[in-house]
Amino acid sequence: VVRPFNEVPGLWKNGWANLYNFWKLDGFRNLHRLTLQNFNTFGPIYREKIGSYESVNIIHPEDAAILFKAEGHYPKRLKVEPWTSYRDYRNRKYGVLLKNGEDWRSNRVILNKEVISLKMLENFVPLLDEVGQDFVARVHKKIKRTGQNKWTTDLSQELFKYALESVSSVLYGERLGLMLDYIDPEAQHFIDCITLMFKTTSPMLYIPPALLKQTGSKVWRDHVEAWDGIFNHADRCIQNIYKKLHQDAGTPKKYPGVLASLLMLDKLSIEDIKASVTELMAGGVDTTSITLLWTLYELARHPNLQEELRAEVAAARAESQGDLLEMLKRIPLVKGALKETLRLHPVAVNLQRYIAEDIIIQNYHIPAGTLVQLGLYAMGRHPKVFFRPEQYQPSRWLRTETHYFRSLGFGFGPRQCLGRRIAEAEMQLFLIHILENFRVEKQQHVEVESTFELILVPDKPIILTLKPV
Ligand code: HEM
Ligand code: 2DC
């Protein structure tokens, strides 16, 4: 017999007491580890309430399949209230990230064609490849300057710039010039604001922002300042393209970028376009750069694997004879490495949906409207789901191991990551260029773990050494 919702194990009766304990355990920065512990304590399904945040949590791929089958026509994620509160406070429109219902769907359908369709890859790849080449040239220059034929550094700032340059070149069809020696202080400020925005979101996930706003708390003020910085810079970039589009009328010969394409298409209002392009720009920095940093860290720890990947890239380069799209089809192990990185170091600790219909998971009845979360971090480390989960093994994604609802780093279905194609191409091209040019090594043995700052980030600087191959 199916058991009722009230019998799902877990601590969900006293949200405020739970929030207090969560805070004592430094849960704001340990969410992923606490989730793992909860699965150990309660089993593959548990119910939870922290402050005002109520959810049911699951871990098995087969249960994920049930969850996503019940996501309905208008899939809805957790409402991140600090983000919606900011927009309401400043009277700014929601973009595709925050919209819901029919408004979300109609915007998303149009954005899909311009941002995530395979057809657009043809346009994106040459732009992204150029940024990859410039990154490599920049590193060569840095290596020359040290006079030691190597460069040892914390690459995170370099990767933030690489990611912002990449996503901007696709969105605006032109370069910001962040791979040059001179750093535009405005771009640097934008990057810092995104990091601050993520960091200040997590403590507010569990406390209604209205409460924080009233008490004039520092975290809310910092959050507003961060979003202000993000929107101001994005507004300037968008204005710049908008003006240019009006100046040189006539159809451009080369691909003009996502923003200009959307403006010329004239199917979304300018305000809707601005809102979503701002989200794309802000969503495109920390996500790919941190995933690349983790990948370099893993390559440094696995030198043999690194050589295998280098060989795959060399063969793909030779076989594809200058055709980059062809080349990207011949690097399955590089793609496996990126999946492996997202398995062990997912950007998103969990995926969530408010389910549109009643479902049964692990023999418990779960009513429609419940927020159900798939613990992505926990699933990636579960020995029943992945054989020897602690091992970084890109080849597991080529072999017979089943992949059924296991590769979910970008989410699933119509509400999955809109930037997915951009992110994948950008990261694959980056790795191609790095592997062709440098050997990546790490210093002493340092175990790096994750901290939750809304997205998972390394808990200490990752210091790597790059040497010309
Ligand atoms: C949504 C992951 C890069 C823009 C998401 C979601 C995940 C995710 C898990 C939620 C999906 C769901 O609920 O099913 C990642 C990862 C990235 C990455 C792992 C890189 C390694 C990017 C980039 C952009 C971007 C580069 C922008 C160019 C977005 C947007 C949404 C989203 C706009 C909201 C889509 C919607 O609600 O319709 N991402 N992302 N992401 N991402 Fe990404
Ligand atoms: C964080 O419990 C943990 O892609 C919470 O590019 C549940 C939750 C809800 C929404 C998730 C968030 C988590 C992690 C970061 C995500 C976000 C949806 C989109 C966002 C996954 C799992 C991200 C990083 C976007 C950010 C876009 C930008 C404009 C802020």
Coordinates of C-alpha atoms and ligand atoms in Angstrom, one line a residue:
V1 CA 0.0 0.0 0.0
V2 CA 1.1 3.6 -0.7
R3 CA 2.0 5.5 2.4
P4 CA 0.6 9.0 3.0
F5 CA 2.6 12.2 2.6
N6 CA 2.7 12.8 6.4
E7 CA 4.7 9.7 6.9
V8 CA 7.7 10.8 4.7
P9 CA 10.6 10.8 7.1
G10 CA 12.5 14.0 8.0
L11 CA 12.4 17.1 10.0
W12 CA 9.6 19.2 8.7
K13 CA 7.4 20.1 11.7
N14 CA 9.2 23.1 13.1
G15 CA 10.8 25.2 10.4
W16 CA 12.2 27.8 12.7
A17 CA 13.9 25.4 15.1
N18 CA 15.3 23.6 12.0
L19 CA 16.6 26.9 10.7
Y20 CA 18.4 27.5 14.0
N21 CA 20.1 24.1 13.8
F22 CA 20.9 24.7 10.2
W23 CA 22.5 28.0 11.1
K24 CA 24.5 26.3 13.9
L25 CA 25.8 23.7 11.5
D26 CA 26.9 26.5 9.2
G27 CA 24.4 25.2 6.7
F28 CA 24.5 28.3 4.6
R29 CA 27.8 27.1 3.3
N30 CA 27.4 23.4 3.8
L31 CA 24.0 22.7 2.2
H32 CA 25.5 20.0 -0.1
R33 CA 27.1 18.1 2.8
L34 CA 24.1 18.4 5.0
T35 CA 21.9 17.0 2.2
L36 CA 24.2 14.0 1.9
Q37 CA 23.9 13.4 5.6
N38 CA 20.2 13.6 5.5
F39 CA 20.0 10.9 2.8
N40 CA 22.3 8.8 5.1
T41 CA 20.0 9.3 8.0
F42 CA 16.5 9.1 6.4
G43 CA 17.1 7.1 3.3
P44 CA 16.3 7.9 -0.4
I45 CA 13.4 10.3 0.4
Y46 CA 13.0 12.9 3.1
R47 CA 10.9 15.8 3.8
E48 CA 12.3 19.0 5.2
K49 CA 11.4 22.5 6.4
I50 CA 14.0 25.1 7.1
G51 CA 12.6 28.5 8.0
S52 CA 9.9 29.0 5.4
Y53 CA 11.6 26.7 2.8
E54 CA 9.7 23.4 2.5
S55 CA 10.7 20.5 0.2
V56 CA 10.7 16.8 -0.4
N57 CA 14.2 15.5 -1.4
I58 CA 15.0 12.5 -3.6
I59 CA 18.3 11.0 -4.8
H60 CA 17.7 8.1 -7.3
P61 CA 17.7 8.6 -11.1
E62 CA 14.6 6.5 -11.4
D63 CA 12.8 8.9 -9.0
A64 CA 14.2 11.8 -10.9
A65 CA 12.4 10.4 -14.0
I66 CA 9.1 10.3 -12.1
L67 CA 9.7 13.9 -10.9
F68 CA 10.3 15.3 -14.4
K69 CA 7.4 13.4 -15.9
A70 CA 5.2 15.3 -13.5
E71 CA 6.7 18.8 -14.2
G72 CA 3.8 19.7 -16.3
H73 CA 3.5 22.1 -19.2
Y74 CA 5.0 25.1 -17.4
P75 CA 7.8 23.6 -15.3
K76 CA 8.5 25.7 -12.2
R77 CA 11.6 25.8 -10.1
L78 CA 12.0 27.1 -6.5
K79 CA 11.2 30.8 -6.5
V80 CA 14.4 32.5 -5.5
E81 CA 12.8 35.3 -3.5
P82 CA 15.9 37.6 -3.2
W83 CA 16.0 37.7 -7.0
T84 CA 12.3 38.4 -7.5
S85 CA 12.2 40.9 -4.6
Y86 CA 15.0 42.9 -6.2
R87 CA 13.2 43.1 -9.5
D88 CA 10.0 44.2 -7.8
Y89 CA 11.9 46.7 -5.6
R90 CA 13.6 48.3 -8.6
N91 CA 10.7 47.9 -11.0
R92 CA 12.6 45.7 -13.4
K93 CA 11.0 43.0 -15.6
Y94 CA 11.5 39.3 -15.0
G95 CA 13.4 37.5 -17.8
V96 CA 13.1 33.9 -18.7
L97 CA 14.9 32.9 -15.5
L98 CA 12.2 34.2 -13.2
K99 CA 9.1 34.2 -15.3
N100 CA 6.5 31.4 -15.0
G101 CA 3.4 30.1 -16.8
E102 CA 2.5 31.2 -20.3
D103 CA 4.7 34.3 -20.1
W104 CA 7.7 32.1 -19.5
R105 CA 6.8 29.6 -22.2
S106 CA 6.2 32.2 -25.0
N107 CA 9.5 34.0 -24.2
R108 CA 11.4 30.7 -23.9
V109 CA 10.2 29.3 -27.2
I110 CA 11.6 32.4 -29.0
L111 CA 14.9 32.4 -27.0
N112 CA 15.4 28.7 -27.6
K113 CA 15.8 29.3 -31.4
E114 CA 18.4 32.0 -30.9
V115 CA 20.3 30.6 -27.9
I116 CA 20.1 26.8 -27.5
S117 CA 19.3 25.4 -31.0
L118 CA 22.0 23.3 -32.6
K119 CA 21.7 25.5 -35.7
M120 CA 23.1 28.5 -33.7
L121 CA 26.2 26.5 -32.8
E122 CA 27.6 27.2 -36.3
N123 CA 27.4 30.9 -35.4
F124 CA 28.7 30.6 -31.8
V125 CA 31.7 28.3 -32.4
P126 CA 33.9 30.7 -34.5
L127 CA 33.3 33.5 -32.0
L128 CA 34.1 31.3 -29.0
D129 CA 37.1 29.8 -30.7
E130 CA 38.6 33.2 -31.2
V131 CA 38.3 33.9 -27.4
G132 CA 40.0 30.5 -26.7
Q133 CA 42.9 31.4 -28.9
D134 CA 43.3 34.8 -27.2
F135 CA 43.3 33.1 -23.8
V136 CA 46.1 30.8 -24.9
A137 CA 48.1 33.8 -26.3
R138 CA 47.6 35.6 -23.0
V139 CA 48.9 32.6 -21.0
H140 CA 52.0 32.3 -23.3
K141 CA 52.7 35.9 -22.7
K142 CA 52.4 35.4 -18.9
I143 CA 54.8 32.5 -19.1
K144 CA 57.4 34.5 -21.1
R145 CA 57.2 37.2 -18.4
T146 CA 58.0 34.9 -15.6
G147 CA 61.2 33.8 -17.4
Q148 CA 60.8 30.3 -16.0
N149 CA 59.0 28.7 -18.8
K150 CA 55.9 28.1 -16.6
W151 CA 53.2 30.1 -14.9
T152 CA 51.9 29.2 -11.4
T153 CA 48.7 31.0 -10.4
D154 CA 45.2 31.0 -9.1
L155 CA 43.4 31.0 -12.5
S156 CA 39.9 31.9 -11.2
Q157 CA 40.1 35.6 -12.2
E158 CA 41.4 34.8 -15.6
L159 CA 38.6 32.3 -16.1
F160 CA 36.0 34.8 -15.0
K161 CA 37.3 37.1 -17.7
Y162 CA 37.4 34.3 -20.3
A163 CA 33.8 33.4 -19.5
L164 CA 32.5 37.0 -19.6
E165 CA 34.4 37.6 -22.9
S166 CA 32.9 34.4 -24.3
V167 CA 29.3 35.0 -23.4
S168 CA 29.5 38.7 -24.4
S169 CA 30.9 37.8 -27.8
V170 CA 28.0 35.5 -28.5
L171 CA 25.4 37.9 -27.1
Y172 CA 26.7 41.1 -28.6
G173 CA 28.6 39.8 -31.6
E174 CA 31.6 41.8 -30.6
R175 CA 34.6 41.6 -28.3
L176 CA 34.9 43.4 -25.0
G177 CA 38.7 42.9 -25.0
L178 CA 39.1 41.3 -21.6
M179 CA 42.0 39.1 -22.8
L180 CA 44.2 42.2 -23.1
D181 CA 46.6 43.5 -20.5
Y182 CA 44.4 46.5 -19.6
I183 CA 41.4 45.4 -17.5
D184 CA 38.3 47.5 -18.0
P185 CA 37.3 48.5 -14.5
E186 CA 33.6 48.3 -15.4
A187 CA 33.9 44.7 -16.6
Q188 CA 35.8 43.9 -13.4
H189 CA 33.1 45.5 -11.3
F190 CA 30.5 43.5 -13.2
I191 CA 32.4 40.2 -12.4
D192 CA 32.7 41.2 -8.7
C193 CA 29.0 42.0 -8.5
I194 CA 27.9 38.6 -9.9
T195 CA 30.0 36.8 -7.2
L196 CA 28.5 39.1 -4.5
M197 CA 25.0 38.5 -5.8
F198 CA 25.4 34.7 -5.5
K199 CA 27.0 34.9 -2.2
T200 CA 24.3 37.2 -0.7
T201 CA 21.5 35.0 -2.1
S202 CA 22.1 31.9 0.0
P203 CA 21.5 33.2 3.5
M204 CA 18.3 34.8 2.2
L205 CA 16.9 31.6 0.8
Y206 CA 15.4 30.6 4.1
I207 CA 14.2 34.0 5.4
P208 CA 11.6 36.0 3.7
P209 CA 13.3 39.1 2.1
A210 CA 10.5 41.3 3.2
L211 CA 11.7 40.7 6.8
L212 CA 15.3 41.5 5.9
K213 CA 14.3 44.6 4.0
Q214 CA 12.3 46.0 6.9
T215 CA 15.2 45.4 9.3
G216 CA 17.6 47.1 6.8
S217 CA 20.0 44.2 7.0
K218 CA 23.4 44.3 5.4
V219 CA 22.9 41.2 3.4
W220 CA 19.9 42.7 1.6
R221 CA 21.7 46.0 1.0
D222 CA 24.7 44.2 -0.5
H223 CA 22.4 42.1 -2.6
V224 CA 20.7 45.2 -4.0
E225 CA 24.0 46.8 -4.7
A226 CA 25.2 43.7 -6.5
W227 CA 22.2 43.5 -8.8
D228 CA 22.4 47.3 -9.4
G229 CA 25.9 46.8 -10.6
I230 CA 24.9 43.9 -12.8
F231 CA 22.0 45.7 -14.4
N232 CA 23.9 49.0 -14.9
H233 CA 26.7 47.3 -16.8
A234 CA 24.3 45.0 -18.9
D235 CA 22.2 48.1 -19.7
R236 CA 25.3 49.9 -21.1
C237 CA 26.2 46.9 -23.2
I238 CA 22.7 46.5 -24.5
Q239 CA 22.3 50.3 -25.3
N240 CA 25.5 50.2 -27.2
I241 CA 24.3 47.4 -29.6
Y242 CA 20.9 49.0 -29.8
K243 CA 22.4 52.3 -31.0
K244 CA 24.7 50.6 -33.5
L245 CA 21.8 48.6 -35.0
H246 CA 20.0 51.9 -35.7
Q247 CA 23.1 53.6 -37.1
D248 CA 24.1 51.0 -39.7
A249 CA 20.8 50.0 -41.2
G250 CA 20.7 47.3 -43.9
T251 CA 21.2 43.6 -43.2
P252 CA 24.6 42.7 -41.8
K253 CA 26.5 40.0 -43.6
K254 CA 28.0 38.3 -40.6
Y255 CA 26.2 36.9 -37.6
P256 CA 25.4 39.9 -35.4
G257 CA 25.0 38.1 -32.0
V258 CA 22.0 37.0 -29.9
L259 CA 20.8 40.5 -28.9
A260 CA 20.8 42.0 -32.4
S261 CA 19.1 38.9 -33.7
L262 CA 16.3 39.2 -31.1
L263 CA 15.9 42.9 -31.8
M264 CA 15.6 42.3 -35.5
L265 CA 13.3 39.4 -35.1
D266 CA 10.9 41.8 -33.3
K267 CA 8.9 39.0 -31.6
L268 CA 9.7 40.0 -28.0
S269 CA 9.3 43.4 -26.4
I270 CA 12.5 45.4 -25.9
E271 CA 12.0 45.2 -22.1
D272 CA 11.6 41.4 -22.3
I273 CA 14.8 41.1 -24.4
K274 CA 16.7 43.3 -22.0
A275 CA 15.7 41.3 -19.0
S276 CA 16.6 37.9 -20.5
V277 CA 19.9 39.1 -22.1
T278 CA 20.9 40.5 -18.7
E279 CA 20.2 37.1 -17.1
L280 CA 22.2 35.4 -19.9
M281 CA 25.1 37.7 -19.4
A282 CA 25.1 37.3 -15.6
G283 CA 24.4 33.5 -15.8
G284 CA 27.3 33.0 -18.1
V285 CA 30.3 34.0 -15.9
D286 CA 30.7 32.0 -12.7
T287 CA 29.0 28.8 -14.0
T288 CA 31.4 27.9 -16.9
S289 CA 34.5 29.4 -15.3
I290 CA 34.2 27.4 -12.1
T291 CA 33.4 24.2 -14.0
L292 CA 36.6 24.8 -16.1
L293 CA 38.6 25.5 -13.0
W294 CA 37.5 22.2 -11.4
T295 CA 38.3 20.4 -14.7
L296 CA 41.8 21.8 -14.8
Y297 CA 42.2 20.7 -11.1
E298 CA 41.1 17.2 -12.0
L299 CA 43.4 17.1 -15.0
A300 CA 46.4 18.2 -12.9
R301 CA 45.6 15.4 -10.4
H302 CA 45.4 12.8 -13.2
P303 CA 48.4 13.3 -15.6
N304 CA 47.8 10.1 -17.5
L305 CA 44.2 11.0 -18.2
Q306 CA 45.5 14.5 -19.3
E307 CA 47.8 12.8 -21.9
E308 CA 44.9 10.7 -23.1
L309 CA 42.8 13.7 -23.6
R310 CA 45.6 15.5 -25.4
A311 CA 45.9 12.6 -27.8
E312 CA 42.2 12.6 -28.5
V313 CA 42.3 16.4 -29.3
A314 CA 45.3 16.0 -31.6
A315 CA 43.6 13.2 -33.5
A316 CA 40.4 15.2 -33.8
R317 CA 42.3 18.2 -35.0
A318 CA 44.0 16.2 -37.7
E319 CA 40.9 14.3 -38.8
S320 CA 38.6 17.4 -39.0
Q321 CA 41.0 19.4 -41.2
G322 CA 40.1 22.8 -39.9
D323 CA 36.3 22.2 -39.5
L324 CA 35.7 23.1 -35.9
L325 CA 32.1 21.7 -35.8
E326 CA 33.5 18.4 -37.1
M327 CA 36.2 18.5 -34.5
L328 CA 33.7 18.9 -31.6
K329 CA 32.1 15.7 -32.8
R330 CA 35.4 13.8 -32.3
I331 CA 36.2 14.5 -28.7
P332 CA 33.9 12.2 -26.6
L333 CA 36.5 11.9 -23.8
V334 CA 36.7 15.7 -23.4
K335 CA 32.9 15.7 -23.2
G336 CA 33.1 12.9 -20.7
A337 CA 35.5 14.9 -18.6
L338 CA 33.1 17.8 -18.5
K339 CA 30.2 15.5 -17.4
E340 CA 32.5 14.0 -14.8
T341 CA 33.4 17.4 -13.5
L342 CA 29.7 18.3 -13.2
R343 CA 29.0 15.0 -11.5
L344 CA 31.5 15.6 -8.7
H345 CA 31.3 19.4 -8.7
P346 CA 27.9 20.4 -9.9
V347 CA 27.1 24.1 -10.2
A348 CA 23.6 23.4 -8.8
V349 CA 23.4 21.3 -5.7
N350 CA 19.9 20.3 -6.6
L351 CA 17.3 20.5 -9.2
Q352 CA 13.7 21.3 -8.2
R353 CA 10.2 21.4 -9.5
Y354 CA 6.8 22.2 -8.0
I355 CA 5.1 19.1 -9.3
A356 CA 2.0 19.6 -11.5
E357 CA 0.3 16.4 -10.5
D358 CA 0.3 13.8 -7.6
I359 CA 3.1 11.3 -7.8
I360 CA 4.3 8.2 -5.9
I361 CA 8.0 8.1 -5.1
Q362 CA 9.6 5.3 -2.9
N363 CA 6.0 4.3 -2.1
Y364 CA 5.0 7.6 -0.6
H365 CA 2.2 9.7 -2.0
I366 CA 3.3 13.3 -2.8
P367 CA 0.5 15.8 -3.6
A368 CA 0.6 18.2 -6.6
G369 CA 2.1 21.6 -5.8
T370 CA 4.9 20.1 -3.6
L371 CA 8.4 21.3 -4.1
V372 CA 10.4 18.2 -5.0
Q373 CA 14.2 18.5 -5.1
L374 CA 16.7 16.0 -6.7
G375 CA 19.9 16.1 -4.8
L376 CA 22.3 16.4 -7.7
Y377 CA 25.5 16.6 -5.6
A378 CA 24.4 13.7 -3.5
M379 CA 23.4 11.6 -6.5
G380 CA 26.8 12.2 -8.2
R381 CA 28.5 10.7 -5.1
H382 CA 26.1 7.8 -4.5
P383 CA 27.8 4.3 -4.9
K384 CA 24.6 2.7 -6.0
V385 CA 24.2 5.2 -8.8
F386 CA 27.9 5.5 -9.9
F387 CA 30.4 2.8 -9.7
R388 CA 33.4 4.0 -7.5
P389 CA 31.9 7.5 -7.3
E390 CA 35.0 9.0 -5.7
Q391 CA 37.1 8.3 -8.9
Y392 CA 37.3 10.9 -11.7
Q393 CA 36.7 8.7 -14.7
P394 CA 35.6 10.5 -17.9
S395 CA 35.5 7.1 -19.7
R396 CA 32.5 6.0 -17.6
W397 CA 30.4 8.2 -19.9
L398 CA 31.5 6.3 -22.9
R399 CA 31.0 2.8 -21.6
T400 CA 28.1 0.5 -20.8
E401 CA 27.2 2.1 -17.5
T402 CA 23.6 3.3 -17.9
H403 CA 23.2 7.1 -18.3
Y404 CA 19.5 7.1 -17.6
F405 CA 18.7 10.3 -15.7
R406 CA 22.3 10.5 -14.5
S407 CA 23.7 13.4 -16.6
L408 CA 21.7 16.3 -15.2
G409 CA 24.2 19.0 -14.6
F410 CA 22.2 21.4 -16.8
G411 CA 18.9 20.4 -15.6
F412 CA 16.2 18.6 -17.7
G413 CA 13.5 19.2 -20.2
P414 CA 12.0 22.5 -21.5
R415 CA 13.1 24.4 -18.4
Q416 CA 16.8 23.2 -18.6
C417 CA 19.7 25.6 -18.7
L418 CA 19.1 28.0 -21.6
G419 CA 22.8 28.7 -21.8
R420 CA 23.7 25.0 -22.2
R421 CA 24.9 25.0 -25.8
I422 CA 26.9 28.1 -25.3
A423 CA 28.4 26.7 -22.1
E424 CA 29.2 23.3 -23.6
A425 CA 30.9 24.8 -26.8
E426 CA 32.7 27.4 -24.7
M427 CA 34.1 24.8 -22.3
Q428 CA 35.0 22.2 -25.0
L429 CA 36.9 24.8 -27.0
F430 CA 38.7 26.1 -24.0
L431 CA 39.9 22.5 -23.1
I432 CA 40.9 21.9 -26.7
H433 CA 43.1 25.0 -26.7
I434 CA 44.6 24.4 -23.3
L435 CA 45.4 20.7 -24.0
E436 CA 47.0 21.7 -27.3
N437 CA 49.3 24.3 -25.6
F438 CA 49.9 23.5 -22.0
R439 CA 50.6 20.8 -19.5
V440 CA 48.6 21.5 -16.3
E441 CA 50.2 20.6 -13.0
K442 CA 49.4 21.2 -9.4
Q443 CA 51.7 22.2 -6.6
Q444 CA 51.7 20.2 -3.4
H445 CA 48.9 17.9 -2.5
V446 CA 46.0 20.1 -1.5
E447 CA 42.5 18.6 -1.2
V448 CA 40.0 21.2 -2.3
E449 CA 36.3 20.9 -1.4
S450 CA 33.1 22.8 -2.2
T451 CA 31.4 25.7 -0.4
F452 CA 27.8 26.5 -1.1
E453 CA 27.5 30.1 -2.2
L454 CA 24.2 29.5 -4.0
I455 CA 26.3 27.8 -6.6
L456 CA 29.1 25.4 -5.4
V457 CA 32.5 27.0 -5.5
P458 CA 36.0 25.8 -4.4
D459 CA 36.5 26.3 -0.7
K460 CA 40.1 27.5 -1.2
P461 CA 42.2 28.9 -4.1
I462 CA 43.2 26.3 -6.6
I463 CA 46.9 26.9 -7.5
L464 CA 47.9 25.4 -10.8
T465 CA 51.1 25.5 -13.0
L466 CA 50.9 25.8 -16.8
K467 CA 53.9 24.7 -18.9
P468 CA 54.1 24.8 -22.7
V469 CA 53.8 21.3 -24.1
Ligands
HEM1 C1 19.2 27.5 -15.7 C2 23.3 24.9 -14.9 C3 25.8 27.9 -17.7 C4 21.9 30.7 -18.3 C5 20.1 26.5 -15.3 C6 19.8 25.4 -14.5 C7 20.9 24.7 -14.2 C8 22.0 25.3 -14.9 C9 21.0 23.4 -13.4 C10 18.4 25.0 -14.0 C11 17.8 24.0 -15.0 C12 16.5 23.3 -14.5 O1 15.9 23.8 -13.6 O2 16.2 22.2 -15.1 C13 24.3 25.5 -15.6 C14 25.7 24.9 -15.7 C15 26.4 25.8 -16.5 C16 25.5 26.8 -16.9 C17 26.2 23.7 -15.0 C18 27.8 25.7 -16.9 C19 28.7 24.8 -16.6 C20 25.0 28.9 -18.1 C21 25.3 29.9 -19.1 C22 24.2 30.7 -19.2 C23 23.2 30.2 -18.4 C24 26.7 30.0 -19.8 C25 24.0 31.9 -20.1 C26 24.6 32.1 -21.3 C27 20.8 30.0 -17.6 C28 19.5 30.5 -17.6 C29 18.7 29.6 -16.9 C30 19.6 28.6 -16.5 C31 19.0 31.8 -18.3 C32 17.2 29.7 -16.6 C33 16.4 29.0 -17.8 C34 14.9 29.0 -17.5 O3 14.4 29.2 -16.4 O4 14.1 28.9 -18.5 N1 21.5 26.4 -15.5 N2 24.3 26.6 -16.3 N3 23.7 29.0 -17.7 N4 20.9 28.9 -16.9 FE1 22.5 27.7 -16.7
2DC2 C1 20.5 26.7 -5.2 O1 18.2 25.2 -2.7 C2 20.1 25.8 -4.1 O2 22.1 28.3 -13.4 C3 18.6 26.0 -3.7 O3 22.8 30.6 -14.5 C4 17.7 25.8 -5.0 C5 18.2 26.5 -6.2 C6 17.3 27.1 -7.0 C7 17.7 27.7 -8.3 C8 19.1 27.4 -8.8 C9 20.0 27.4 -7.6 C10 19.7 26.4 -6.5 C11 21.5 27.3 -8.1 C12 21.9 28.3 -9.2 C13 20.9 28.1 -10.4 C14 19.5 28.4 -9.9 C15 18.6 28.5 -11.1 C16 19.6 29.2 -12.2 C17 20.9 29.3 -11.5 C18 21.1 26.8 -11.1 C19 20.0 25.0 -7.0 C20 22.1 29.4 -12.5 C21 23.5 29.5 -11.9 C22 21.9 30.6 -13.5 C23 22.0 32.0 -12.8 C24 21.5 33.1 -13.6 C25 21.8 34.5 -13.1 C26 21.1 35.6 -13.8 C27 21.6 34.7 -11.6

